[in-house]
Coordinates of C-alpha atoms in Angstrom, one line a residue:
X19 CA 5.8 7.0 -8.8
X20 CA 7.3 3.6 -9.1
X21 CA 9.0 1.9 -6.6
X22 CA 12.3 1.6 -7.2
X23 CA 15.0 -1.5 -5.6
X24 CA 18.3 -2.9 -5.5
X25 CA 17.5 -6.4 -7.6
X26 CA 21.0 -7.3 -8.4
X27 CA 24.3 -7.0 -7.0
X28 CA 28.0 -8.3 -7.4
X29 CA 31.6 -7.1 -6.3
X30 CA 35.2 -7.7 -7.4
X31 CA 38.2 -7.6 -5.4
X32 CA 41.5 -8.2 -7.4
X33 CA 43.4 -11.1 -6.5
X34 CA 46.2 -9.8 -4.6
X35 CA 45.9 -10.0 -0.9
X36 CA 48.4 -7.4 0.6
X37 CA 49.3 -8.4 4.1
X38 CA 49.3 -6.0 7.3
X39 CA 52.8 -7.4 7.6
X40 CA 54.0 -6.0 4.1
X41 CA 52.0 -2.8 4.7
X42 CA 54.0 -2.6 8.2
X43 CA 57.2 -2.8 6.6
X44 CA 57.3 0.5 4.6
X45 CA 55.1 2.6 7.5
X46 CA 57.1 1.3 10.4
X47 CA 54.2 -0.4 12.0
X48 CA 53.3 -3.8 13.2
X49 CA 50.4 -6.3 12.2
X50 CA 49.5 -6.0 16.1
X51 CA 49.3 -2.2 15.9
X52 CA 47.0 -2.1 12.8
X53 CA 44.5 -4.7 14.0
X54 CA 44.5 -2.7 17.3
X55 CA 44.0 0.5 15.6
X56 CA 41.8 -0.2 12.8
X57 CA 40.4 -3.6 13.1
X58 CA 41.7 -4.4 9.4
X59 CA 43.9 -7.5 8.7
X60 CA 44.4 -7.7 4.9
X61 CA 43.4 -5.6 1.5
X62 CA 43.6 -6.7 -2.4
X63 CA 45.3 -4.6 -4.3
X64 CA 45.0 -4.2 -8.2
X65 CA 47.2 -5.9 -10.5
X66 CA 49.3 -3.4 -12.4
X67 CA 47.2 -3.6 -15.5
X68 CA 44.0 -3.2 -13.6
X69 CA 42.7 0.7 -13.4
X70 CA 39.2 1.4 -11.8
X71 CA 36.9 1.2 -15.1
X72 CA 38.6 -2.7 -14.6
X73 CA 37.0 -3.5 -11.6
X74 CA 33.8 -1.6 -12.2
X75 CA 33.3 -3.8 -15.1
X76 CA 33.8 -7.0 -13.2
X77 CA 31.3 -5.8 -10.6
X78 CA 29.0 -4.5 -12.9
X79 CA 28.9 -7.7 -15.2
X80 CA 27.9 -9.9 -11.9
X81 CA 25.3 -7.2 -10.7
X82 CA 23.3 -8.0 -14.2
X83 CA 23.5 -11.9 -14.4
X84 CA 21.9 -11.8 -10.6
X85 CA 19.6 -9.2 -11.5
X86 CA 19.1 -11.3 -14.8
X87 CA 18.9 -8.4 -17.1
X88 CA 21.7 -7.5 -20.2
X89 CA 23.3 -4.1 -20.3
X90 CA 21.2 -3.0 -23.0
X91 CA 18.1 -2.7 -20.5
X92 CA 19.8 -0.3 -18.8
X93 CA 18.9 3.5 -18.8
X94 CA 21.8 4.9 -16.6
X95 CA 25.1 3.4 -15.6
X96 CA 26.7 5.9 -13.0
X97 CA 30.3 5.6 -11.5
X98 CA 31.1 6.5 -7.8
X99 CA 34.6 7.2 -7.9
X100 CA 37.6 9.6 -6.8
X101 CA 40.2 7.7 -8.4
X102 CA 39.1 7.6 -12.0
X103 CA 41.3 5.9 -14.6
X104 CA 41.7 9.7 -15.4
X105 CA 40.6 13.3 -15.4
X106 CA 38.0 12.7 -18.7
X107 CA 36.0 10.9 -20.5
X108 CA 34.3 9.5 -17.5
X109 CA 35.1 6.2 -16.3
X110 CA 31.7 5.3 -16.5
X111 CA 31.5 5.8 -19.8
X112 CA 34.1 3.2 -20.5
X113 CA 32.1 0.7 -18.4
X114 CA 29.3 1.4 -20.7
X115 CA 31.4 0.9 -23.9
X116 CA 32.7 -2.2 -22.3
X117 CA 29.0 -4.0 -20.8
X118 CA 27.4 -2.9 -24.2
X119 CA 25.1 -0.3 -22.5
X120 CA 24.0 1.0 -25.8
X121 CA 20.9 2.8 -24.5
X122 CA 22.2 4.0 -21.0
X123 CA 23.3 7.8 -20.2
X124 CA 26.6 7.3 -18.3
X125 CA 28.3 9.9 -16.0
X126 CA 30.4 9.7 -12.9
X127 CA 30.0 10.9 -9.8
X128 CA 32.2 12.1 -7.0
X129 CA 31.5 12.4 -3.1
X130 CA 34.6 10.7 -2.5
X131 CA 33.9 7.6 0.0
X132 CA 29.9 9.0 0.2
X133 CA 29.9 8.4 -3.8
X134 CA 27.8 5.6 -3.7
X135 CA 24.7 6.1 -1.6
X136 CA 24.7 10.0 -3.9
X137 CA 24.8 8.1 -7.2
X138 CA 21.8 5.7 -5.7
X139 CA 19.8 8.4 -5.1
X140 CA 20.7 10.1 -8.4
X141 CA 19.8 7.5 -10.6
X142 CA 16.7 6.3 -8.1
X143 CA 15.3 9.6 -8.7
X144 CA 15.7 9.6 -12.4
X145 CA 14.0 5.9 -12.7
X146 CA 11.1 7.1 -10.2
X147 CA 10.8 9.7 -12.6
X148 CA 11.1 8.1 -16.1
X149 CA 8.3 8.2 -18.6
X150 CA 5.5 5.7 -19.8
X151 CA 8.2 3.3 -22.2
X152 CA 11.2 4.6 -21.0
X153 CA 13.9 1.7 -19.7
X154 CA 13.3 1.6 -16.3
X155 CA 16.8 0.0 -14.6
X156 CA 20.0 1.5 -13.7
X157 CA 23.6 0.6 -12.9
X158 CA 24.7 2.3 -9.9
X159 CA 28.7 1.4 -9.5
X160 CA 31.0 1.8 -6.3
X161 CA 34.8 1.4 -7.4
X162 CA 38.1 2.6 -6.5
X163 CA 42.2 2.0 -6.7
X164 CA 43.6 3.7 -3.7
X165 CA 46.6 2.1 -3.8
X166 CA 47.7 4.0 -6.8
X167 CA 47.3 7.5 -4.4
X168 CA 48.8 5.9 -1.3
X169 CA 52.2 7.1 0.7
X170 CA 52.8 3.2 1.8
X171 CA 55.4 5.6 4.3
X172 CA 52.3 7.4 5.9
X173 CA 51.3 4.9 8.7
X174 CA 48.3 6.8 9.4
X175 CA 47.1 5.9 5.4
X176 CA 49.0 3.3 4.1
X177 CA 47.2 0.1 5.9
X178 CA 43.4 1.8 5.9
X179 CA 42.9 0.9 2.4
X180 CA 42.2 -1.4 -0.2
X181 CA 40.9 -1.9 -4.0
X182 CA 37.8 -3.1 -5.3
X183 CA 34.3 -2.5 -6.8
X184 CA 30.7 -3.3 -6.1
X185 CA 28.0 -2.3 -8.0
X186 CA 24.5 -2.6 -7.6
X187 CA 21.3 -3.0 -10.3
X188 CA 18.3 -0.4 -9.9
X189 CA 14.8 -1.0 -11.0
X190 CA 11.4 -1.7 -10.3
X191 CA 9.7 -3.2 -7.0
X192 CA 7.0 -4.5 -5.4
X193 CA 5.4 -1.8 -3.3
X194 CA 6.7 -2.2 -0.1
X195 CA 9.7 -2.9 -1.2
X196 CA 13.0 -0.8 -2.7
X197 CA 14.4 2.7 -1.3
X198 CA 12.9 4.6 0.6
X199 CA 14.7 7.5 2.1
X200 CA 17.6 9.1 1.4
X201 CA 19.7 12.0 3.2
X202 CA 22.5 13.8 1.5
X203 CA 25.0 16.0 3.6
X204 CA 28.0 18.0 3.0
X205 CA 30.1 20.1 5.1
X206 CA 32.4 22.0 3.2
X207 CA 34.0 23.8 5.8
X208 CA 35.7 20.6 6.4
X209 CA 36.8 19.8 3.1
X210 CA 40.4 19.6 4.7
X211 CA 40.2 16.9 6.8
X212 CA 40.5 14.7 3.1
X213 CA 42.6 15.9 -0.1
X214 CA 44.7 15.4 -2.7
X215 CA 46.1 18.3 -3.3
X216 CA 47.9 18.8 -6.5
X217 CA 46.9 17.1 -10.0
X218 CA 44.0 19.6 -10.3
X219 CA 43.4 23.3 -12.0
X220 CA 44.6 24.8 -9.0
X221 CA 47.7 23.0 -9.0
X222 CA 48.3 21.1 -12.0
X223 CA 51.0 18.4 -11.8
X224 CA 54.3 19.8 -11.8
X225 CA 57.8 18.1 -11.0
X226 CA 57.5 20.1 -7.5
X227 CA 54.3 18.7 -6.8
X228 CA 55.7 15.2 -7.5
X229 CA 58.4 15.5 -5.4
X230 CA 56.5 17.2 -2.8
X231 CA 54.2 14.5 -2.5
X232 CA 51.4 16.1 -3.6
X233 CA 49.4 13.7 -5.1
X234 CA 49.3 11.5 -2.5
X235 CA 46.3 11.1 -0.3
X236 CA 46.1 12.5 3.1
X237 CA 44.0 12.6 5.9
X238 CA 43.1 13.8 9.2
X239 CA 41.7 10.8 10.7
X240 CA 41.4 12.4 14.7
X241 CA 38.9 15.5 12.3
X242 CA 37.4 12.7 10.2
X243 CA 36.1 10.3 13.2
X244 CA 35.6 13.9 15.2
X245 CA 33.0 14.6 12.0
X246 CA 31.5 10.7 11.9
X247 CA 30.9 10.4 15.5
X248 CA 29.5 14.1 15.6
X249 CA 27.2 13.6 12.6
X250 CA 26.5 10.0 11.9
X251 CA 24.2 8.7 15.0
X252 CA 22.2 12.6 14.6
X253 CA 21.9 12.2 10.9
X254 CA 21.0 8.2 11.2
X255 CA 18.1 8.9 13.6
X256 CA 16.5 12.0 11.7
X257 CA 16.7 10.2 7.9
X258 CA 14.5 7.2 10.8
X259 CA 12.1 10.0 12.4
X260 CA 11.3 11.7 8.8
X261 CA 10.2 8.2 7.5
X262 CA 8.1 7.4 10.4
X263 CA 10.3 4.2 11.0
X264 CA 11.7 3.3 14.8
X265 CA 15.1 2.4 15.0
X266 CA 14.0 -1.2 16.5
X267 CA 12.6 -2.1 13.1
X268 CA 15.8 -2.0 11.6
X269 CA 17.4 -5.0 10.9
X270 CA 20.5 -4.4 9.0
X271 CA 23.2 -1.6 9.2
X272 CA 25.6 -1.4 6.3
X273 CA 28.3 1.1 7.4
X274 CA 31.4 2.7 5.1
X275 CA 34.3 0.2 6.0
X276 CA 36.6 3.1 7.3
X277 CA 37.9 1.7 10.3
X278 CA 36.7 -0.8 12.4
X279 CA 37.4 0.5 16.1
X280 CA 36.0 3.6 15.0
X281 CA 32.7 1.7 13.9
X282 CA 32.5 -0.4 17.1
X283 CA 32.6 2.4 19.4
X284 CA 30.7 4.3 17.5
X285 CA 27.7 1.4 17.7
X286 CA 25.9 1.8 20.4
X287 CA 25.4 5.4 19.8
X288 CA 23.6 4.6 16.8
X289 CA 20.8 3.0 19.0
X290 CA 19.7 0.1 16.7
X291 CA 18.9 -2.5 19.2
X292 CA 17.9 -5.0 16.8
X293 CA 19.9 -4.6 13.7
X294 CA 23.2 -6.3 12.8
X295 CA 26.4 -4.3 11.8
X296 CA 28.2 -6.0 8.9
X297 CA 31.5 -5.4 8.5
X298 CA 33.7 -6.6 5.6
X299 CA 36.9 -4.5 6.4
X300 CA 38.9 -7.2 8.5
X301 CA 39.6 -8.8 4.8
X302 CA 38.9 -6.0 2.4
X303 CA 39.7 -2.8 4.1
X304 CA 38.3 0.6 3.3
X305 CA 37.8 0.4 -0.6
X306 CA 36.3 3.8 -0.9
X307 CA 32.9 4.5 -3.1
X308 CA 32.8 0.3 -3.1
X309 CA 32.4 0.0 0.2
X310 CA 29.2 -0.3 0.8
X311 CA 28.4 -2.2 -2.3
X312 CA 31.4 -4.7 -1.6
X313 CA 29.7 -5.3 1.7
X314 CA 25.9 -5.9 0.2
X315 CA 27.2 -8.6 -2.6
X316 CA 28.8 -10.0 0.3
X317 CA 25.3 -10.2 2.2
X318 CA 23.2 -11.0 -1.1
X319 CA 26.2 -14.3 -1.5
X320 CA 25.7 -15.7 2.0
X321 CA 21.9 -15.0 2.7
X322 CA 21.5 -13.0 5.4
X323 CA 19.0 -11.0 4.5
X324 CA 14.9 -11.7 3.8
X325 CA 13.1 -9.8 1.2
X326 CA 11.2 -6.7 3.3
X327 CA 14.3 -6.8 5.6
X328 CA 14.6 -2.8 6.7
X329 CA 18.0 -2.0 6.2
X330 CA 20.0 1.3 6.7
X331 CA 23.4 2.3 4.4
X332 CA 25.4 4.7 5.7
X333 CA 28.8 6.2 4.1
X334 CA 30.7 9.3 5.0
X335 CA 33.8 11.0 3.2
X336 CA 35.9 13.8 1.9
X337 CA 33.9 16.9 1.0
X338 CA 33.1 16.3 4.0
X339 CA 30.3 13.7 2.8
X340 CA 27.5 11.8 4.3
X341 CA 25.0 9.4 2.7
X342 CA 22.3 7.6 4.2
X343 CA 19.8 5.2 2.8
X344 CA 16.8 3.2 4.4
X345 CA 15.3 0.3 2.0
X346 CA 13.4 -2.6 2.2
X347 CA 15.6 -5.5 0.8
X348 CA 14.1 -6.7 -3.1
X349 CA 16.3 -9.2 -3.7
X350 CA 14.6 -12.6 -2.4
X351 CA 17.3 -15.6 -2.0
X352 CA 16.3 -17.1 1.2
X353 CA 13.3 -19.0 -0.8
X354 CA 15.7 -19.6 -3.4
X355 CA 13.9 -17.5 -5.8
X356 CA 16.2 -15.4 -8.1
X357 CA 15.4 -13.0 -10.2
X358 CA 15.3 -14.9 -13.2
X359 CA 12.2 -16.6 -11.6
X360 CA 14.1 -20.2 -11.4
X361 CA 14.4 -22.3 -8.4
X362 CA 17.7 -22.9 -7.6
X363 CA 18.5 -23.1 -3.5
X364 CA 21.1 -21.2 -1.9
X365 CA 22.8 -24.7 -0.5
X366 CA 26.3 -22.5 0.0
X367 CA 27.2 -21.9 -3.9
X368 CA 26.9 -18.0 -4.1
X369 CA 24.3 -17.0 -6.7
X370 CA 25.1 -16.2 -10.2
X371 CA 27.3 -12.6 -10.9
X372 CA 28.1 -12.8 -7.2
X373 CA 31.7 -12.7 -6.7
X374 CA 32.6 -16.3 -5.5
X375 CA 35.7 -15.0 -4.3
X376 CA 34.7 -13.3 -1.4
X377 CA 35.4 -13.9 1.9
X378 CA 33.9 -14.1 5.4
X379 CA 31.1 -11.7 6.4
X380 CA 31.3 -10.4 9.9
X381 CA 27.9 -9.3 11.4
X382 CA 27.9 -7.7 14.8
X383 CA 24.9 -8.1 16.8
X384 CA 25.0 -6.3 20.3
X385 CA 26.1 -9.3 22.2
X386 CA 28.7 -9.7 19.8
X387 CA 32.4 -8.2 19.6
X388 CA 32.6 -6.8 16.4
X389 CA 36.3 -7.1 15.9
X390 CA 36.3 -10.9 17.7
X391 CA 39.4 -13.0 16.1

């Protein structure tokens, strides 16, 4: 079967950057306390006009110029999403409409914050898979607007989160290079630990679920790091042992931006001696399915990363979810090669469809405090 890679990425993250300090005011909490309890320090938030399909598009648009390929290459463009712009069609097929995907199958998918690293194995499968003439390249997308599900009076929700998409650009590799392994969990007997609860079949919206605050998002964040710090390092390490890889040949570690004390404890546990942890929640927050794609176009636009580099994605959510990914990096920018086969060199000028916008990459190595001002 064909080897199948990540050759293109991008992100968007609106343009409004919500402050701990105006998050504090409506939870009754300070900057200090949400820096000390979650390592986060700002979020964007979409503009009123903005729904997810919005930002997936964005992303999506910036993944294909640095993959240099047009939307009507594409076989599949998938969404990873819990906060669609609504209950059907799919958002992803509005992204389609709206890239001029003409040929691509589009569907969304839903593992909550875990959405991402399930639709990359979804639509890796199905390219692995495709026939002699068949398009061979997908659109795997990341996106969500919490802030329209938010309680901003819930201080153990309201400053955790933030808006945006990444999305990434499937297709084939070098051998030797692309995805190799992926595990999929779920533990349902935890679904409660994340919900909305109301807005559904089982409990359609209603003026008592609106005043009841049903539709906002809630959370048991003590069961949810209980379930990460129980099932991440074991799950990490067997994905490692069943593709005959040892943790110290790992060089990158791409984790769901959910909180960053939670992360940073949770480090050394993971027993990756050699790999850096990049975190992009100090400016970004947790932005749900994009996560994880947020945080790789923010890799891909400052250079950290060296075609062959063996790096680990890891994302974890309601349901409950885990996701995690091993692959050799396919995107080659530290010879200045893009995709397109030009020349150009990465002298600080992020590379075409990447967003230019985004801000500063924090990699933790282990001498390193990951949550250092």
């Amino acid at each position: 079967m064909q080897s199948i890679g990540i050759i293109g990425v991008g992100s968007y993250l609106p343009e409004a950057i919500i402050s701990n300090a105006e998050i504090g005011l409506g939870a009754g909490v300070t900057d200090e306390w949400i820096v000390r309890k979650t390592g986060i320090r700002e979020r964007r938030r979409a503009a009123p006009h903005e729904a997810t399909s919005d930002l997936a598009v964005a992303a999506a648009r910036r993944a294909l110029r640095r993959a240099g390929l047009t939307a009507d290459q594409l076989a599949y463009v998938v969404v990873a999403t819990s906060t669609p712009d609504h209950p059907q069609p799919a958002t992803a097929a509005l992204v389609q409409h709206r890239i001029g995907a003409r040929r691509a199958a589009a569907f969304d998918v839903n593992a909550v914050c875990s959405g991402f690293v399930y639709a990359l194995k979804t639509v890796e499968k199905l390219l692995a898979g495709a026939a002699e003439g068949e398009p061979r390249h997908g659109l795997v997308i990341g996106a969500d607007v919490y802030s329209r599900i938010l309680d901003y009076g819930d201080r153990r929700t309201a400053a955790l989160f933030g808006d945006g998409a990444g999305a990434t650009v499937l297709g084939p590799v070098a051998p030797g290079l692309g995805l190799r392994e992926i595990s999929l969990v779920s533990r349902g007997d935890a679904h409660h630990l994340i919900e909305v609860t109301a807005g559904g079949s089982r409990r359609p919206p209603s003026p008592q679920t609106v005043s009841d605050g049903d539709h906002w998002f809630r959370m048991d964040g003590r069961g949810v790091r209980s379930f990460v710090t129980r099932t991440l390092p074991y799950e990490t390490g067997r994905l490692l042992r069943r593709a005959g890889v040892s943790p110290d040949a790992v060089r990158h570690f791409v984790p769901h931006q959910a909180n960053g004390i939670m992360l940073a404890e949770l480090w050394p546990d993971l027993g990756l001696p050699r790999a850096a942890l990049h975190l992009t929640l100090e400016r970004y927050a947790n932005t749900g399915a994009a996560s994880v794609p947020v945080t790789l176009a923010e890799m891909d636009r400052e250079g950290v990363t060296a075609p062959g580099d063996l790096v680990v994605l890891a994302a974890f959510g309601g349901g409950m979810s885990l996701g995690i990914a091993l692959l050799n990096w396919a995107l080659g920018q530290r010879d200045g090669a893009l995709p397109d086969g030009s020349a150009e060199r990465h002298d600080g000028a992020p590379p075409p469809g990447v967003d230019s916008s985004a801000g500063h990459l924090l990699t933790v190595g282990d001498r390193l405090s990951p949550l250092a001002p």
